[in-house]
PDB file of C-alpha atoms and ligand atoms in Angstrom:
ATOM      1  CA  MET A  16     -71.232  73.450 104.895  1.00 89.00           C
ATOM      2  CA  SER A  17     -69.890  73.123 108.423  1.00 94.00           C
ATOM      3  CA  ILE A  18     -66.175  72.824 109.138  1.00 94.00           C
ATOM      4  CA  TRP A  19     -66.719  69.217 110.280  1.00 95.00           C
ATOM      5  CA  ASP A  20     -68.549  68.345 107.048  1.00 95.00           C
ATOM      6  CA  ARG A  21     -65.631  69.738 105.026  1.00 96.00           C
ATOM      7  CA  LEU A  22     -63.317  67.348 106.834  1.00 98.00           C
ATOM      8  CA  ARG A  23     -65.460  64.254 106.128  1.00 98.00           C
ATOM      9  CA  LEU A  24     -64.128  61.730 103.604  1.00 98.00           C
ATOM     10  CA  ASP A  25     -67.237  59.584 103.046  1.00 98.00           C
ATOM     11  CA  GLY A  26     -67.307  57.848  99.678  1.00 97.00           C
ATOM     12  CA  ARG A  27     -63.562  58.367  99.025  1.00 98.00           C
ATOM     13  CA  LYS A  28     -60.836  55.780  98.710  1.00 98.00           C
ATOM     14  CA  LEU A  29     -57.311  55.925 100.097  1.00 98.00           C
ATOM     15  CA  PHE A  30     -54.281  54.084  98.707  1.00 98.00           C
ATOM     16  CA  ILE A  31     -51.437  54.106 101.238  1.00 98.00           C
ATOM     17  CA  THR A  32     -48.006  52.509 101.137  1.00 98.00           C
ATOM     18  CA  GLY A  33     -46.667  51.123 104.411  1.00 95.00           C
ATOM     19  CA  GLY A  34     -49.914  51.309 106.329  1.00 92.00           C
ATOM     20  CA  SER A  35     -49.365  48.374 108.664  1.00 94.00           C
ATOM     21  CA  ARG A  36     -47.613  50.179 111.501  1.00 96.00           C
ATOM     22  CA  GLY A  37     -46.052  53.452 112.622  1.00 97.00           C
ATOM     23  CA  LEU A  38     -47.016  56.782 111.049  1.00 98.00           C
ATOM     24  CA  GLY A  39     -48.741  55.136 108.066  1.00 98.00           C
ATOM     25  CA  ARG A  40     -51.043  53.101 110.284  1.00 98.00           C
ATOM     26  CA  GLU A  41     -52.109  56.205 112.239  1.00 98.00           C
ATOM     27  CA  MET A  42     -52.825  58.172 109.062  1.00 98.00           C
ATOM     28  CA  ALA A  43     -54.800  55.277 107.559  1.00 98.00           C
ATOM     29  CA  LEU A  44     -56.887  54.855 110.723  1.00 98.00           C
ATOM     30  CA  ALA A  45     -57.670  58.576 110.945  1.00 98.00           C
ATOM     31  CA  ILE A  46     -58.696  58.765 107.288  1.00 98.00           C
ATOM     32  CA  ALA A  47     -60.920  55.693 107.700  1.00 98.00           C
ATOM     33  CA  GLU A  48     -62.478  57.231 110.812  1.00 98.00           C
ATOM     34  CA  ALA A  49     -63.290  60.286 108.669  1.00 98.00           C
ATOM     35  CA  GLY A  50     -65.206  58.004 106.284  1.00 98.00           C
ATOM     36  CA  ALA A  51     -62.874  56.693 103.546  1.00 98.00           C
ATOM     37  CA  ASP A  52     -62.282  53.107 102.415  1.00 98.00           C
ATOM     38  CA  VAL A  53     -58.636  52.050 102.407  1.00 98.00           C
ATOM     39  CA  VAL A  54     -56.192  49.918 100.422  1.00 98.00           C
ATOM     40  CA  LEU A  55     -53.009  49.233 102.409  1.00 98.00           C
ATOM     41  CA  VAL A  56     -49.733  48.083 100.870  1.00 97.00           C
ATOM     42  CA  GLY A  57     -46.953  46.505 102.920  1.00 96.00           C
ATOM     43  CA  ARG A  58     -44.701  43.502 103.304  1.00 95.00           C
ATOM     44  CA  ASP A  59     -45.968  41.963 106.518  1.00 94.00           C
ATOM     45  CA  ALA A  60     -49.323  40.205 106.032  1.00 96.00           C
ATOM     46  CA  GLU A  61     -50.094  39.857 109.724  1.00 96.00           C
ATOM     47  CA  SER A  62     -49.614  43.483 110.761  1.00 96.00           C
ATOM     48  CA  LEU A  63     -51.324  44.719 107.583  1.00 97.00           C
ATOM     49  CA  GLU A  64     -54.343  42.577 108.389  1.00 97.00           C
ATOM     50  CA  ARG A  65     -54.410  43.933 111.956  1.00 97.00           C
ATOM     51  CA  THR A  66     -54.634  47.493 110.630  1.00 98.00           C
ATOM     52  CA  ALA A  67     -57.244  46.416 108.056  1.00 98.00           C
ATOM     53  CA  GLU A  68     -59.360  44.879 110.854  1.00 98.00           C
ATOM     54  CA  ASP A  69     -59.144  48.117 112.854  1.00 98.00           C
ATOM     55  CA  ILE A  70     -60.292  50.043 109.777  1.00 98.00           C
ATOM     56  CA  ARG A  71     -63.242  47.684 109.335  1.00 98.00           C
ATOM     57  CA  GLY A  72     -64.070  48.496 112.958  1.00 97.00           C
ATOM     58  CA  PHE A  73     -64.967  52.000 111.707  1.00 97.00           C
ATOM     59  CA  GLY A  74     -67.419  50.403 109.262  1.00 97.00           C
ATOM     60  CA  ARG A  75     -65.130  51.029 106.279  1.00 98.00           C
ATOM     61  CA  ASN A  76     -63.818  48.629 103.632  1.00 98.00           C
ATOM     62  CA  ALA A  77     -60.153  47.700 103.880  1.00 98.00           C
ATOM     63  CA  HIS A  78     -58.042  45.666 101.432  1.00 98.00           C
ATOM     64  CA  THR A  79     -54.435  44.646 101.850  1.00 98.00           C
ATOM     65  CA  ILE A  80     -51.769  44.144  99.182  1.00 98.00           C
ATOM     66  CA  ILE A  81     -48.563  42.340 100.091  1.00 97.00           C
ATOM     67  CA  GLY A  82     -45.531  43.477  98.129  1.00 97.00           C
ATOM     68  CA  ASP A  83     -42.237  45.311  98.135  1.00 97.00           C
ATOM     69  CA  ILE A  84     -42.845  48.874  97.027  1.00 97.00           C
ATOM     70  CA  GLY A  85     -39.080  49.466  97.125  1.00 97.00           C
ATOM     71  CA  GLN A  86     -38.672  47.321  93.982  1.00 98.00           C
ATOM     72  CA  PRO A  87     -39.675  49.656  91.122  1.00 98.00           C
ATOM     73  CA  GLU A  88     -41.108  46.952  88.851  1.00 98.00           C
ATOM     74  CA  GLN A  89     -43.148  45.501  91.696  1.00 98.00           C
ATOM     75  CA  ALA A  90     -44.303  48.951  92.782  1.00 98.00           C
ATOM     76  CA  GLU A  91     -45.523  49.728  89.266  1.00 98.00           C
ATOM     77  CA  GLN A  92     -47.408  46.430  89.054  1.00 98.00           C
ATOM     78  CA  ILE A  93     -48.957  46.875  92.531  1.00 98.00           C
ATOM     79  CA  CYS A  94     -50.241  50.334  91.584  1.00 98.00           C
ATOM     80  CA  ARG A  95     -51.665  49.216  88.223  1.00 98.00           C
ATOM     81  CA  ASP A  96     -53.379  46.173  89.778  1.00 98.00           C
ATOM     82  CA  ALA A  97     -54.762  48.196  92.696  1.00 98.00           C
ATOM     83  CA  LEU A  98     -56.111  50.841  90.348  1.00 98.00           C
ATOM     84  CA  ALA A  99     -57.799  48.231  88.151  1.00 98.00           C
ATOM     85  CA  GLU A 100     -59.264  46.279  91.062  1.00 98.00           C
ATOM     86  CA  HIS A 101     -60.070  48.948  93.656  1.00 98.00           C
ATOM     87  CA  GLY A 102     -59.662  52.354  91.975  1.00 97.00           C
ATOM     88  CA  PRO A 103     -60.005  55.126  91.237  1.00 98.00           C
ATOM     89  CA  PHE A 104     -58.532  56.561  94.428  1.00 98.00           C
ATOM     90  CA  GLU A 105     -59.216  60.138  95.511  1.00 98.00           C
ATOM     91  CA  ILE A 106     -56.437  60.020  98.134  1.00 99.00           C
ATOM     92  CA  LEU A 107     -52.867  58.730  97.879  1.00 99.00           C
ATOM     93  CA  ILE A 108     -50.399  58.665 100.760  1.00 99.00           C
ATOM     94  CA  ASN A 109     -46.811  57.849  99.840  1.00 98.00           C
ATOM     95  CA  ASN A 110     -45.679  56.845 103.294  1.00 98.00           C
ATOM     96  CA  VAL A 111     -43.120  54.055 102.873  1.00 98.00           C
ATOM     97  CA  GLY A 112     -39.581  55.051 103.678  1.00 96.00           C
ATOM     98  CA  GLY A 113     -36.412  53.864 105.322  1.00 91.00           C
ATOM     99  CA  ARG A 114     -32.779  54.694 105.904  1.00 87.00           C
ATOM    100  CA  ARG A 115     -29.340  53.243 106.509  1.00 80.00           C
ATOM    101  CA  ILE A 116     -28.055  54.156 109.941  1.00 76.00           C
ATOM    102  CA  ASN A 117     -24.450  54.981 110.812  1.00 77.00           C
ATOM    103  CA  VAL A 118     -22.914  54.346 107.418  1.00 86.00           C
ATOM    104  CA  PRO A 119     -20.934  57.494 106.550  1.00 88.00           C
ATOM    105  CA  THR A 120     -21.135  58.748 102.986  1.00 91.00           C
ATOM    106  CA  GLU A 121     -17.493  57.845 102.301  1.00 91.00           C
ATOM    107  CA  GLU A 122     -18.312  54.195 103.062  1.00 92.00           C
ATOM    108  CA  LEU A 123     -21.848  53.931 101.698  1.00 92.00           C
ATOM    109  CA  PRO A 124     -21.998  51.306  98.927  1.00 93.00           C
ATOM    110  CA  LEU A 125     -23.672  52.372  95.700  1.00 95.00           C
ATOM    111  CA  ASP A 126     -26.303  49.643  95.958  1.00 94.00           C
ATOM    112  CA  ASP A 127     -27.289  50.865  99.468  1.00 93.00           C
ATOM    113  CA  TRP A 128     -27.661  54.382  98.087  1.00 95.00           C
ATOM    114  CA  GLN A 129     -29.769  53.049  95.217  1.00 97.00           C
ATOM    115  CA  THR A 130     -31.918  50.929  97.566  1.00 96.00           C
ATOM    116  CA  ILE A 131     -32.835  53.959  99.675  1.00 96.00           C
ATOM    117  CA  LEU A 132     -33.566  56.098  96.626  1.00 97.00           C
ATOM    118  CA  ASP A 133     -35.796  53.364  95.195  1.00 98.00           C
ATOM    119  CA  LEU A 134     -37.627  52.923  98.497  1.00 97.00           C
ATOM    120  CA  ASN A 135     -38.179  56.584  99.352  1.00 98.00           C
ATOM    121  CA  LEU A 136     -38.157  58.438  96.043  1.00 98.00           C
ATOM    122  CA  THR A 137     -38.856  56.075  93.140  1.00 98.00           C
ATOM    123  CA  SER A 138     -41.806  54.510  94.999  1.00 98.00           C
ATOM    124  CA  THR A 139     -43.228  58.016  95.526  1.00 98.00           C
ATOM    125  CA  PHE A 140     -42.734  58.835  91.840  1.00 98.00           C
ATOM    126  CA  LEU A 141     -44.361  55.604  90.597  1.00 98.00           C
ATOM    127  CA  CYS A 142     -47.377  55.707  92.930  1.00 98.00           C
ATOM    128  CA  THR A 143     -47.896  59.394  92.167  1.00 99.00           C
ATOM    129  CA  LYS A 144     -47.607  58.760  88.427  1.00 98.00           C
ATOM    130  CA  ILE A 145     -50.061  55.852  88.382  1.00 98.00           C
ATOM    131  CA  ILE A 146     -52.497  56.393  91.298  1.00 98.00           C
ATOM    132  CA  GLY A 147     -52.187  60.195  91.338  1.00 98.00           C
ATOM    133  CA  GLY A 148     -52.170  60.420  87.537  1.00 98.00           C
ATOM    134  CA  ALA A 149     -55.580  58.706  87.431  1.00 98.00           C
ATOM    135  CA  MET A 150     -56.958  61.455  89.717  1.00 98.00           C
ATOM    136  CA  LEU A 151     -56.475  63.981  86.905  1.00 98.00           C
ATOM    137  CA  LYS A 152     -59.540  62.525  85.192  1.00 98.00           C
ATOM    138  CA  LEU A 153     -61.753  62.664  88.308  1.00 98.00           C
ATOM    139  CA  PRO A 154     -64.250  65.562  88.345  1.00 97.00           C
ATOM    140  CA  GLY A 155     -63.426  66.297  91.991  1.00 97.00           C
ATOM    141  CA  GLY A 156     -59.652  66.010  91.555  1.00 98.00           C
ATOM    142  CA  GLY A 157     -57.672  64.329  94.309  1.00 98.00           C
ATOM    143  CA  ARG A 158     -55.124  64.529  97.097  1.00 98.00           C
ATOM    144  CA  VAL A 159     -51.543  63.288  97.106  1.00 99.00           C
ATOM    145  CA  ILE A 160     -49.752  63.362 100.473  1.00 99.00           C
ATOM    146  CA  ASN A 161     -46.043  62.572 100.557  1.00 98.00           C
ATOM    147  CA  ASN A 162     -44.473  61.591 103.850  1.00 98.00           C
ATOM    148  CA  ALA A 163     -41.064  63.260 103.571  1.00 98.00           C
ATOM    149  CA  SER A 164     -39.078  64.195 106.709  1.00 96.00           C
ATOM    150  CA  ILE A 165     -37.327  67.118 108.316  1.00 96.00           C
ATOM    151  CA  SER A 166     -34.281  65.159 107.129  1.00 95.00           C
ATOM    152  CA  GLY A 167     -35.144  66.499 103.676  1.00 96.00           C
ATOM    153  CA  MET A 168     -34.502  69.985 105.099  1.00 96.00           C
ATOM    154  CA  ILE A 169     -31.657  69.494 107.609  1.00 94.00           C
ATOM    155  CA  ALA A 170     -29.012  66.843 108.333  1.00 89.00           C
ATOM    156  CA  SER A 171     -30.221  64.120 110.704  1.00 83.00           C
ATOM    157  CA  ARG A 172     -28.253  63.736 113.926  1.00 74.00           C
ATOM    158  CA  ASN A 173     -25.699  60.957 114.016  1.00 64.00           C
ATOM    159  CA  ILE A 174     -27.516  58.905 111.438  1.00 67.00           C
ATOM    160  CA  GLY A 175     -25.019  58.977 108.576  1.00 68.00           C
ATOM    161  CA  GLY A 176     -25.388  57.602 105.072  1.00 77.00           C
ATOM    162  CA  ARG A 177     -26.924  60.669 103.517  1.00 91.00           C
ATOM    163  CA  SER A 178     -29.014  58.809 100.977  1.00 94.00           C
ATOM    164  CA  TYR A 179     -31.941  59.381 103.361  1.00 94.00           C
ATOM    165  CA  GLU A 180     -31.630  63.182 103.328  1.00 95.00           C
ATOM    166  CA  ALA A 181     -31.054  63.222  99.565  1.00 96.00           C
ATOM    167  CA  SER A 182     -34.144  61.094  98.907  1.00 97.00           C
ATOM    168  CA  LYS A 183     -36.383  63.116 101.233  1.00 97.00           C
ATOM    169  CA  ALA A 184     -35.198  66.464  99.808  1.00 98.00           C
ATOM    170  CA  ALA A 185     -36.011  65.078  96.367  1.00 98.00           C
ATOM    171  CA  VAL A 186     -39.488  64.034  97.579  1.00 98.00           C
ATOM    172  CA  ILE A 187     -40.084  67.645  98.674  1.00 98.00           C
ATOM    173  CA  ALA A 188     -38.888  69.007  95.303  1.00 98.00           C
ATOM    174  CA  PHE A 189     -40.991  66.432  93.429  1.00 99.00           C
ATOM    175  CA  THR A 190     -44.014  67.397  95.572  1.00 99.00           C
ATOM    176  CA  ARG A 191     -43.680  71.086  94.724  1.00 98.00           C
ATOM    177  CA  ALA A 192     -43.141  70.586  91.002  1.00 98.00           C
ATOM    178  CA  THR A 193     -45.975  68.059  90.599  1.00 99.00           C
ATOM    179  CA  ALA A 194     -48.265  70.319  92.634  1.00 99.00           C
ATOM    180  CA  ALA A 195     -47.673  73.127  90.141  1.00 98.00           C
ATOM    181  CA  ASP A 196     -48.440  70.806  87.206  1.00 98.00           C
ATOM    182  CA  TRP A 197     -51.610  69.318  88.669  1.00 98.00           C
ATOM    183  CA  ALA A 198     -53.222  72.329  90.377  1.00 98.00           C
ATOM    184  CA  PRO A 199     -55.395  73.197  87.337  1.00 98.00           C
ATOM    185  CA  GLN A 200     -57.068  69.759  87.553  1.00 98.00           C
ATOM    186  CA  GLY A 201     -57.752  70.086  91.283  1.00 98.00           C
ATOM    187  CA  VAL A 202     -55.212  67.485  92.335  1.00 98.00           C
ATOM    188  CA  THR A 203     -53.259  68.834  95.302  1.00 99.00           C
ATOM    189  CA  VAL A 204     -49.830  67.461  96.213  1.00 99.00           C
ATOM    190  CA  ASN A 205     -48.400  68.241  99.639  1.00 99.00           C
ATOM    191  CA  ALA A 206     -45.505  66.998 101.760  1.00 98.00           C
ATOM    192  CA  ILE A 207     -45.455  66.246 105.465  1.00 98.00           C
ATOM    193  CA  CYS A 208     -42.113  66.588 107.271  1.00 98.00           C
ATOM    194  CA  PRO A 209     -42.241  64.783 110.606  1.00 98.00           C
ATOM    195  CA  GLY A 210     -39.449  65.230 113.123  1.00 96.00           C
ATOM    196  CA  GLY A 211     -38.666  62.443 115.599  1.00 94.00           C
ATOM    197  CA  PHE A 212     -41.500  59.990 116.338  1.00 95.00           C
ATOM    198  CA  MET A 213     -40.970  56.839 118.398  1.00 92.00           C
ATOM    199  CA  THR A 214     -41.938  54.294 115.790  1.00 94.00           C
ATOM    200  CA  GLU A 215     -40.251  50.917 115.348  1.00 91.00           C
ATOM    201  CA  PRO A 216     -37.094  52.108 113.488  1.00 87.00           C
ATOM    202  CA  ASN A 217     -36.410  54.779 116.122  1.00 86.00           C
ATOM    203  CA  GLN A 218     -37.157  52.298 118.945  1.00 88.00           C
ATOM    204  CA  ARG A 219     -34.495  49.986 117.498  1.00 86.00           C
ATOM    205  CA  TRP A 220     -32.109  52.925 117.144  1.00 82.00           C
ATOM    206  CA  ALA A 221     -32.799  54.001 120.745  1.00 84.00           C
ATOM    207  CA  LYS A 222     -32.066  50.514 122.045  1.00 87.00           C
ATOM    208  CA  ASP A 223     -28.638  50.479 120.427  1.00 84.00           C
ATOM    209  CA  ASN A 224     -27.806  54.159 120.969  1.00 82.00           C
ATOM    210  CA  PRO A 225     -29.515  55.472 124.134  1.00 84.00           C
ATOM    211  CA  SER A 226     -27.239  58.511 124.478  1.00 85.00           C
ATOM    212  CA  VAL A 227     -27.854  59.644 120.893  1.00 80.00           C
ATOM    213  CA  ILE A 228     -31.582  59.426 121.438  1.00 82.00           C
ATOM    214  CA  GLU A 229     -31.351  61.329 124.728  1.00 87.00           C
ATOM    215  CA  SER A 230     -29.433  64.181 123.101  1.00 88.00           C
ATOM    216  CA  PHE A 231     -31.895  64.210 120.207  1.00 88.00           C
ATOM    217  CA  GLU A 232     -34.838  64.446 122.574  1.00 91.00           C
ATOM    218  CA  ALA A 233     -33.128  67.181 124.584  1.00 93.00           C
ATOM    219  CA  ALA A 234     -32.880  69.228 121.361  1.00 94.00           C
ATOM    220  CA  ILE A 235     -36.654  69.143 120.756  1.00 96.00           C
ATOM    221  CA  PRO A 236     -38.201  72.361 122.147  1.00 97.00           C
ATOM    222  CA  ALA A 237     -41.400  70.438 122.985  1.00 97.00           C
ATOM    223  CA  GLY A 238     -39.198  68.184 125.128  1.00 95.00           C
ATOM    224  CA  LYS A 239     -40.205  64.805 123.723  1.00 95.00           C
ATOM    225  CA  PHE A 240     -40.611  62.671 120.643  1.00 95.00           C
ATOM    226  CA  GLY A 241     -43.845  63.007 118.723  1.00 96.00           C
ATOM    227  CA  ASP A 242     -46.809  60.693 119.190  1.00 96.00           C
ATOM    228  CA  PRO A 243     -47.634  58.933 115.866  1.00 97.00           C
ATOM    229  CA  GLU A 244     -51.330  59.660 116.530  1.00 97.00           C
ATOM    230  CA  ASP A 245     -50.591  63.348 115.917  1.00 96.00           C
ATOM    231  CA  LEU A 246     -50.135  62.617 112.210  1.00 98.00           C
ATOM    232  CA  GLY A 247     -53.773  61.494 111.884  1.00 98.00           C
ATOM    233  CA  PRO A 248     -55.596  64.845 112.050  1.00 98.00           C
ATOM    234  CA  LEU A 249     -53.038  66.436 109.695  1.00 98.00           C
ATOM    235  CA  ALA A 250     -53.563  63.648 107.171  1.00 98.00           C
ATOM    236  CA  VAL A 251     -57.358  64.034 107.385  1.00 98.00           C
ATOM    237  CA  TYR A 252     -57.056  67.769 106.736  1.00 98.00           C
ATOM    238  CA  LEU A 253     -54.752  67.255 103.747  1.00 98.00           C
ATOM    239  CA  ALA A 254     -57.032  64.537 102.357  1.00 98.00           C
ATOM    240  CA  SER A 255     -60.193  66.617 102.684  1.00 98.00           C
ATOM    241  CA  ASP A 256     -61.953  69.450 100.884  1.00 97.00           C
ATOM    242  CA  ALA A 257     -60.847  71.752 103.706  1.00 98.00           C
ATOM    243  CA  SER A 258     -57.313  71.852 102.229  1.00 98.00           C
ATOM    244  CA  ARG A 259     -58.386  72.438  98.608  1.00 97.00           C
ATOM    245  CA  TYR A 260     -56.395  75.701  98.260  1.00 98.00           C
ATOM    246  CA  MET A 261     -53.205  74.248  99.766  1.00 98.00           C
ATOM    247  CA  THR A 262     -50.824  72.651  97.294  1.00 98.00           C
ATOM    248  CA  GLY A 263     -47.067  72.204  97.079  1.00 98.00           C
ATOM    249  CA  ALA A 264     -46.798  72.885 100.809  1.00 98.00           C
ATOM    250  CA  THR A 265     -44.171  71.384 103.115  1.00 98.00           C
ATOM    251  CA  LEU A 266     -45.769  70.888 106.531  1.00 98.00           C
ATOM    252  CA  VAL A 267     -43.316  70.444 109.382  1.00 98.00           C
ATOM    253  CA  ILE A 268     -44.532  68.558 112.482  1.00 98.00           C
ATOM    254  CA  ASP A 269     -41.520  68.244 114.782  1.00 98.00           C
ATOM    255  CA  GLY A 270     -42.176  69.759 118.228  1.00 98.00           C
ATOM    256  CA  GLY A 271     -40.075  72.745 117.137  1.00 98.00           C
ATOM    257  CA  TYR A 272     -36.910  70.707 116.433  1.00 96.00           C
ATOM    258  CA  THR A 273     -35.990  72.645 113.292  1.00 96.00           C
ATOM    259  CA  LEU A 274     -36.498  76.048 114.957  1.00 96.00           C
ATOM    260  CA  TRP A 275     -33.065  76.109 116.614  1.00 88.00           C
TER     261      TRP A 275
HETATM  262  N1  NAI B 316     -40.582  57.896 112.674  1.00 80.00           N
HETATM  263  C1  NAI B 316     -40.042  59.072 112.439  1.00 80.00           C
HETATM  264  O1  NAI B 316     -39.513  59.716 113.336  1.00 80.00           O
HETATM  265  C2  NAI B 316     -40.082  59.662 111.072  1.00 80.00           C
HETATM  266  C3  NAI B 316     -40.537  58.964 109.975  1.00 80.00           C
HETATM  267  N2  NAI B 316     -40.570  59.577 108.750  1.00 80.00           N
HETATM  268  C4  NAI B 316     -41.047  58.877 107.564  1.00 80.00           C
HETATM  269  O2  NAI B 316     -42.322  58.325 107.823  1.00 80.00           O
HETATM  270  C5  NAI B 316     -42.492  57.144 107.056  1.00 80.00           C
HETATM  271  C6  NAI B 316     -42.940  56.010 107.962  1.00 80.00           C
HETATM  272  O3  NAI B 316     -41.985  55.846 108.972  1.00 80.00           O
HETATM  273  P1  NAI B 316     -42.260  54.991 110.291  1.00 80.00           P
HETATM  274  O4  NAI B 316     -43.703  54.903 110.548  1.00 80.00           O
HETATM  275  O5  NAI B 316     -41.355  55.531 111.316  1.00 80.00           O
HETATM  276  O6  NAI B 316     -41.685  53.575 109.810  1.00 80.00           O
HETATM  277  P2  NAI B 316     -42.110  52.087 110.132  1.00 80.00           P
HETATM  278  O7  NAI B 316     -40.910  51.273 109.766  1.00 80.00           O
HETATM  279  O8  NAI B 316     -42.684  51.948 111.503  1.00 80.00           O
HETATM  280  O9  NAI B 316     -43.284  51.818 109.096  1.00 80.00           O
HETATM  281  C7  NAI B 316     -42.984  51.680 107.737  1.00 80.00           C
HETATM  282  C8  NAI B 316     -44.112  50.972 107.042  1.00 80.00           C
HETATM  283  O10 NAI B 316     -43.739  50.764 105.686  1.00 80.00           O
HETATM  284  C9  NAI B 316     -43.762  49.382 105.376  1.00 80.00           C
HETATM  285  N3  NAI B 316     -42.667  49.136 104.467  1.00 80.00           N
HETATM  286  C10 NAI B 316     -41.359  49.381 104.682  1.00 80.00           C
HETATM  287  N4  NAI B 316     -40.646  49.054 103.596  1.00 80.00           N
HETATM  288  C11 NAI B 316     -41.531  48.608 102.689  1.00 80.00           C
HETATM  289  C12 NAI B 316     -41.418  48.125 101.361  1.00 80.00           C
HETATM  290  N5  NAI B 316     -40.232  48.018 100.774  1.00 80.00           N
HETATM  291  N6  NAI B 316     -42.533  47.762 100.696  1.00 80.00           N
HETATM  292  C13 NAI B 316     -43.738  47.848 101.284  1.00 80.00           C
HETATM  293  N7  NAI B 316     -43.921  48.303 102.537  1.00 80.00           N
HETATM  294  C14 NAI B 316     -42.823  48.662 103.221  1.00 80.00           C
HETATM  295  C15 NAI B 316     -43.616  48.664 106.685  1.00 80.00           C
HETATM  296  O11 NAI B 316     -44.157  47.368 106.607  1.00 80.00           O
HETATM  297  C16 NAI B 316     -44.416  49.594 107.597  1.00 80.00           C
HETATM  298  O12 NAI B 316     -45.796  49.380 107.438  1.00 80.00           O
HETATM  299  C17 NAI B 316     -41.159  56.901 106.339  1.00 80.00           C
HETATM  300  O13 NAI B 316     -41.229  57.430 105.048  1.00 80.00           O
HETATM  301  C18 NAI B 316     -40.168  57.706 107.173  1.00 80.00           C
HETATM  302  O14 NAI B 316     -39.062  58.093 106.417  1.00 80.00           O
HETATM  303  C19 NAI B 316     -40.178  60.866 108.586  1.00 80.00           C
HETATM  304  C20 NAI B 316     -39.730  61.580 109.634  1.00 80.00           C
HETATM  305  C21 NAI B 316     -39.647  61.047 110.957  1.00 80.00           C
HETATM  306  O1  LIG B 317     -36.843  59.180 110.349  1.00 80.00           O
HETATM  307  C1  LIG B 317     -36.643  60.397 110.319  1.00 80.00           C
HETATM  308  O2  LIG B 317     -36.772  61.079 109.313  1.00 80.00           O
HETATM  309  C2  LIG B 317     -36.285  61.020 111.577  1.00 80.00           C
HETATM  310  O3  LIG B 317     -36.322  60.393 112.614  1.00 80.00           O
HETATM  311  C3  LIG B 317     -35.894  62.408 111.502  1.00 80.00           C
HETATM  312  C4  LIG B 317     -35.394  62.842 112.811  1.00 80.00           C
HETATM  313  O4  LIG B 317     -36.207  63.842 113.271  1.00 80.00           O
HETATM  314  C5  LIG B 317     -33.976  63.226 112.756  1.00 80.00           C
HETATM  315  O5  LIG B 317     -33.179  62.406 112.426  1.00 80.00           O
HETATM  316  C6  LIG B 317     -33.587  64.577 113.141  1.00 80.00           C
HETATM  317  O6  LIG B 317     -32.217  64.709 113.306  1.00 80.00           O
END
């Protein structure tokens, strides 16, 4: 089989959280372009539908589910319903995530901490348990891709409120441990750790804090923020047969930011 054939995803189905915009949208589009049908979960019907339309433009099926994946009970229900209606899924991308900015740990309220853990970590656990767990019965196994962050490896600059780092470090640990458990059944579980990409949350941050963003960018050896499109090919590789021997990996994509 050629290298290009090994990267094709025809006949597979992707379930992705937070696919309407930003990094999730780019990964969903790339995976659809490689041949997979897609179910997108998010909160904003309009932007979700825009991404779904773009996916249909590749000749693939796309379904949208509106819901808050940061509410554990809702997340569980969304996954069970999606599995029953559209499953089984061969590919899962746990992409949803968020953070509190500029709230130092000593002032961070417990419910803010809990909100970020639910959004970033508990959603990853529940989707992996339900959507990923169903892959264990598939003859060809499956692929779980967790969008963590370099903030799971180092402290973010001037962000504060370290619930984000704690949740992303836990996503990496959860990735590695689940990968070990599920390798015998051919279900791989890998984590992506992006550095700085100019998606909507960072655009908002840049507007309010231009000097922080400038110093952040100056610290990236590649000299600039990442382009969200660069996540697409990596996601296709991790979703495909080409990556079948890679599991439990933590793949950093940060323009060299963590090298210094
Ligand atoms: N942009 C960056 O520089 C980096 C981003 N990341 C991670 O990448 C992931 C995506 O980030 P971005 O694309 O920048 O964010 P974004 O805010 O542009 O996109 C997030 C997506 O998730 C959806 N979403 C957010 N909360 C949700 C909820 N409670 N329920 C359902 N859907 C929800 C949004 O509708 C949107 O589609 C996050 O996990 C983030 O932590 C990691 C490292 C760097
Ligand atoms: O959302 C994130 O995660 C980031 O933007 C991580 C950044 O690269 C960062 O904060 C590095 O200091």
